[in-house]
PDB file of C-alpha atoms in Angstrom:
ATOM      1  CA  MET A   1      -0.046  -0.174   0.141  1.00  0.00           C
ATOM      2  CA  LYS A   2       1.274   3.422  -0.748  1.00  0.00           C
ATOM      3  CA  VAL A   3       0.160   6.285   1.755  1.00  0.00           C
ATOM      4  CA  THR A   4       0.463  10.096   0.910  1.00  0.00           C
ATOM      5  CA  CYS A   5       0.477  12.660   3.691  1.00  0.00           C
ATOM      6  CA  GLY A   6       0.296  16.460   3.729  1.00  0.00           C
ATOM      7  CA  PRO A   7       0.223  19.090   4.589  1.00  0.00           C
ATOM      8  CA  ASP A   8       0.430  18.009   8.273  1.00  0.00           C
ATOM      9  CA  HIS A   9       3.164  17.012  10.840  1.00  0.00           C
ATOM     10  CA  GLY A  10       4.258  13.672   9.472  1.00  0.00           C
ATOM     11  CA  ILE A  11       4.591  10.366  11.343  1.00  0.00           C
ATOM     12  CA  SER A  12       5.637  10.118  14.913  1.00  0.00           C
ATOM     13  CA  VAL A  13       6.480   7.347  17.105  1.00  0.00           C
ATOM     14  CA  GLY A  14       5.913   8.995  20.637  1.00  0.00           C
ATOM     15  CA  SER A  15       6.016  11.098  22.529  1.00  0.00           C
ATOM     16  CA  LEU A  16       7.093   8.547  25.059  1.00  0.00           C
ATOM     17  CA  GLY A  17       8.184   8.734  28.640  1.00  0.00           C
ATOM     18  CA  LYS A  18       5.696  11.075  30.210  1.00  0.00           C
ATOM     19  CA  TYR A  19       4.021   8.441  32.227  1.00  0.00           C
ATOM     20  CA  LYS A  20       4.941   5.818  34.367  1.00  0.00           C
ATOM     21  CA  ASN A  21       4.701   2.127  33.414  1.00  0.00           C
ATOM     22  CA  GLU A  22       4.256   3.027  29.422  1.00  0.00           C
ATOM     23  CA  GLU A  23       4.412  -0.195  27.400  1.00  0.00           C
ATOM     24  CA  PRO A  24       7.532  -0.594  25.411  1.00  0.00           C
ATOM     25  CA  VAL A  25       7.225   0.276  21.526  1.00  0.00           C
ATOM     26  CA  VAL A  26       8.610  -2.668  19.560  1.00  0.00           C
ATOM     27  CA  GLY A  27       8.387  -3.602  15.821  1.00  0.00           C
ATOM     28  CA  VAL A  28       7.154  -0.410  13.926  1.00  0.00           C
ATOM     29  CA  THR A  29       7.606  -0.020   9.999  1.00  0.00           C
ATOM     30  CA  VAL A  30       6.707   2.840   8.141  1.00  0.00           C
ATOM     31  CA  ARG A  31       7.249   2.034   4.598  1.00  0.00           C
ATOM     32  CA  ASN A  32       5.878   3.429   1.292  1.00  0.00           C
ATOM     33  CA  PHE A  33       4.926   6.813   2.302  1.00  0.00           C
ATOM     34  CA  THR A  34       5.058  10.204   0.481  1.00  0.00           C
ATOM     35  CA  PHE A  35       5.226  13.438   2.451  1.00  0.00           C
ATOM     36  CA  PHE A  36       4.488  16.854   0.938  1.00  0.00           C
ATOM     37  CA  ASN A  37       4.519  20.187   2.499  1.00  0.00           C
ATOM     38  CA  THR A  38       4.812  18.869   6.185  1.00  0.00           C
ATOM     39  CA  MET A  39       6.566  20.190   9.242  1.00  0.00           C
ATOM     40  CA  ASN A  40       8.240  16.806  10.029  1.00  0.00           C
ATOM     41  CA  GLY A  41       8.662  13.656   7.965  1.00  0.00           C
ATOM     42  CA  VAL A  42       9.213  10.587  10.221  1.00  0.00           C
ATOM     43  CA  ARG A  43      10.308  11.179  14.122  1.00  0.00           C
ATOM     44  CA  ILE A  44      10.813   9.501  17.336  1.00  0.00           C
ATOM     45  CA  LYS A  45      10.261  11.593  20.490  1.00  0.00           C
ATOM     46  CA  THR A  46      10.698  11.044  24.065  1.00  0.00           C
ATOM     47  CA  TRP A  47      10.500  13.500  26.902  1.00  0.00           C
ATOM     48  CA  PRO A  48      13.440  14.663  28.886  1.00  0.00           C
ATOM     49  CA  ASP A  49      13.305  13.905  32.858  1.00  0.00           C
ATOM     50  CA  SER A  50      11.230  10.914  31.769  1.00  0.00           C
ATOM     51  CA  PHE A  51       9.941   7.665  33.198  1.00  0.00           C
ATOM     52  CA  ARG A  52      11.970   4.608  31.958  1.00  0.00           C
ATOM     53  CA  GLY A  53      10.934   3.119  28.858  1.00  0.00           C
ATOM     54  CA  SER A  54      12.089   1.686  25.709  1.00  0.00           C
ATOM     55  CA  VAL A  55      11.545   1.902  21.826  1.00  0.00           C
ATOM     56  CA  SER A  56      13.237  -0.539  19.362  1.00  0.00           C
ATOM     57  CA  ASP A  57      12.964  -2.227  16.073  1.00  0.00           C
ATOM     58  CA  ILE A  58      11.721   1.159  14.168  1.00  0.00           C
ATOM     59  CA  HIS A  59      12.166   1.203  10.579  1.00  0.00           C
ATOM     60  CA  PHE A  60      11.433   3.966   8.106  1.00  0.00           C
ATOM     61  CA  GLU A  61      11.784   2.605   4.556  1.00  0.00           C
ATOM     62  CA  ASP A  62      10.938   3.818   0.969  1.00  0.00           C
ATOM     63  CA  ILE A  63       9.917   7.269   1.733  1.00  0.00           C
ATOM     64  CA  ILE A  64       9.636  10.371  -0.397  1.00  0.00           C
ATOM     65  CA  MET A  65       9.885  13.585   1.018  1.00  0.00           C
ATOM     66  CA  ASN A  66       8.855  16.909  -0.940  1.00  0.00           C
ATOM     67  CA  ASN A  67       9.107  20.224   0.909  1.00  0.00           C
ATOM     68  CA  VAL A  68       9.495  18.716   4.329  1.00  0.00           C
ATOM     69  CA  SER A  69      11.141  21.055   6.798  1.00  0.00           C
ATOM     70  CA  SER A  70      12.557  18.170   9.132  1.00  0.00           C
ATOM     71  CA  PRO A  71      12.554  15.083   7.151  1.00  0.00           C
ATOM     72  CA  MET A  72      14.128  12.738   9.924  1.00  0.00           C
ATOM     73  CA  ILE A  73      14.055  13.524  13.631  1.00  0.00           C
ATOM     74  CA  ILE A  74      15.186  11.583  16.762  1.00  0.00           C
ATOM     75  CA  ASP A  75      14.181  13.874  19.673  1.00  0.00           C
ATOM     76  CA  GLN A  76      14.915  12.740  23.289  1.00  0.00           C
ATOM     77  CA  VAL A  77      14.174  16.342  24.504  1.00  0.00           C
ATOM     78  CA  TYR A  78      10.511  16.679  23.290  1.00  0.00           C
ATOM     79  CA  CYS A  79       9.359  19.291  25.195  1.00  0.00           C
ATOM     80  CA  PRO A  80       6.219  21.284  23.894  1.00  0.00           C
ATOM     81  CA  HIS A  81       5.443  24.799  25.242  1.00  0.00           C
ATOM     82  CA  ASN A  82       8.588  24.378  27.590  1.00  0.00           C
ATOM     83  CA  LYS A  83       6.333  22.577  30.217  1.00  0.00           C
ATOM     84  CA  CYS A  84       9.017  20.102  31.458  1.00  0.00           C
ATOM     85  CA  ASN A  85      12.616  20.002  32.809  1.00  0.00           C
ATOM     86  CA  ALA A  86      14.656  19.976  29.804  1.00  0.00           C
ATOM     87  CA  LYS A  87      17.762  19.768  31.782  1.00  0.00           C
ATOM     88  CA  LEU A  88      17.502  16.153  32.712  1.00  0.00           C
ATOM     89  CA  PRO A  89      17.797  13.208  30.046  1.00  0.00           C
ATOM     90  CA  SER A  90      15.290  11.149  28.914  1.00  0.00           C
ATOM     91  CA  LEU A  91      15.296   7.649  30.324  1.00  0.00           C
ATOM     92  CA  VAL A  92      13.568   5.961  27.293  1.00  0.00           C
ATOM     93  CA  ARG A  93      15.976   3.634  25.614  1.00  0.00           C
ATOM     94  CA  ILE A  94      15.979   3.774  21.769  1.00  0.00           C
ATOM     95  CA  SER A  95      17.563   1.094  19.895  1.00  0.00           C
ATOM     96  CA  ASN A  96      17.613  -0.651  16.384  1.00  0.00           C
ATOM     97  CA  VAL A  97      16.341   2.164  14.428  1.00  0.00           C
ATOM     98  CA  SER A  98      16.808   2.199  10.442  1.00  0.00           C
ATOM     99  CA  PHE A  99      16.331   4.812   7.842  1.00  0.00           C
ATOM    100  CA  LYS A 100      16.441   3.259   4.370  1.00  0.00           C
ATOM    101  CA  ASN A 101      15.668   4.548   0.904  1.00  0.00           C
ATOM    102  CA  ILE A 102      14.509   8.071   1.800  1.00  0.00           C
ATOM    103  CA  ARG A 103      14.711  10.633  -0.907  1.00  0.00           C
ATOM    104  CA  GLY A 104      13.450  14.105  -1.367  1.00  0.00           C
ATOM    105  CA  ALA A 105      14.005  17.683  -2.004  1.00  0.00           C
ATOM    106  CA  TYR A 106      13.531  20.929  -0.071  1.00  0.00           C
ATOM    107  CA  HIS A 107      14.492  24.619  -0.916  1.00  0.00           C
ATOM    108  CA  ALA A 108      17.075  25.136   1.691  1.00  0.00           C
ATOM    109  CA  ARG A 109      19.973  27.784   1.585  1.00  0.00           C
ATOM    110  CA  GLY A 110      22.801  28.256   4.073  1.00  0.00           C
ATOM    111  CA  VAL A 111      22.694  24.962   5.959  1.00  0.00           C
ATOM    112  CA  LYS A 112      25.813  24.626   8.068  1.00  0.00           C
ATOM    113  CA  ILE A 113      26.825  21.584   9.950  1.00  0.00           C
ATOM    114  CA  VAL A 114      29.500  22.706  12.552  1.00  0.00           C
ATOM    115  CA  ASP A 115      31.279  21.402  15.600  1.00  0.00           C
ATOM    116  CA  ILE A 116      29.146  18.173  16.272  1.00  0.00           C
ATOM    117  CA  ASP A 117      30.278  15.864  18.864  1.00  0.00           C
ATOM    118  CA  LEU A 118      28.127  12.868  19.305  1.00  0.00           C
ATOM    119  CA  ARG A 119      29.288  10.202  21.709  1.00  0.00           C
ATOM    120  CA  TYR A 120      27.946   6.556  22.306  1.00  0.00           C
ATOM    121  CA  THR A 121      27.521   5.976  26.001  1.00  0.00           C
ATOM    122  CA  GLY A 122      25.869   2.541  25.944  1.00  0.00           C
ATOM    123  CA  LYS A 123      27.256  -0.816  27.180  1.00  0.00           C
ATOM    124  CA  ASP A 124      28.031  -2.159  23.766  1.00  0.00           C
ATOM    125  CA  THR A 125      31.779  -1.730  22.874  1.00  0.00           C
ATOM    126  CA  ARG A 126      31.286  -1.622  19.203  1.00  0.00           C
ATOM    127  CA  ALA A 127      32.238   1.661  17.583  1.00  0.00           C
ATOM    128  CA  ALA A 128      29.367   4.046  16.341  1.00  0.00           C
ATOM    129  CA  VAL A 129      29.367   4.691  12.788  1.00  0.00           C
ATOM    130  CA  SER A 130      27.823   7.592  10.815  1.00  0.00           C
ATOM    131  CA  GLU A 131      27.700   8.478   7.125  1.00  0.00           C
ATOM    132  CA  CYS A 132      26.565  11.426   5.060  1.00  0.00           C
ATOM    133  CA  SER A 133      26.381  11.374   1.328  1.00  0.00           C
ATOM    134  CA  ASN A 134      25.464  14.004  -1.521  1.00  0.00           C
ATOM    135  CA  VAL A 135      26.057  16.736   0.885  1.00  0.00           C
TER     136      VAL A 135
END
C-alpha cells in the first residue's frame, strides 16, 4: 500500500516517557509513504526527565519527502511549550532504528553543520558509525 501525507506534521513514534509504566514500543515499520508540504517527515520523540521506557526495532523505508522542513528526527528532549525539565535526560532507551531509501527535495539555503560531537554512552563496545552522502 502507498500512503500520501500532507500538509501536516508527518508520522511520529511517541511522545514517550511522560507517564509511568508505559508499554515498550517494538516493531514499527513505516514503508511506502510520500510526504508533501509537512513540518516533519518521520520522527521518534521522548520526553526529557522521563520515566524509564524503550523503543526498538523501528524502521522507516521507501519514503519520498517533498518540501518537508525536518525529514528525519530523533528527539529525546521533546518538550512542547517548555512545560518540562529539559535539563534532565530522557530515560527512554532507543535501539535498532533504521532509515532506508529515503529521498526528497527541500529548498534550503545556508545549511551549516559545525562542531558536532556525538558520543555513544551505551554498554556495547562496538564503535559508532555515521555516514553522510550527497552533501
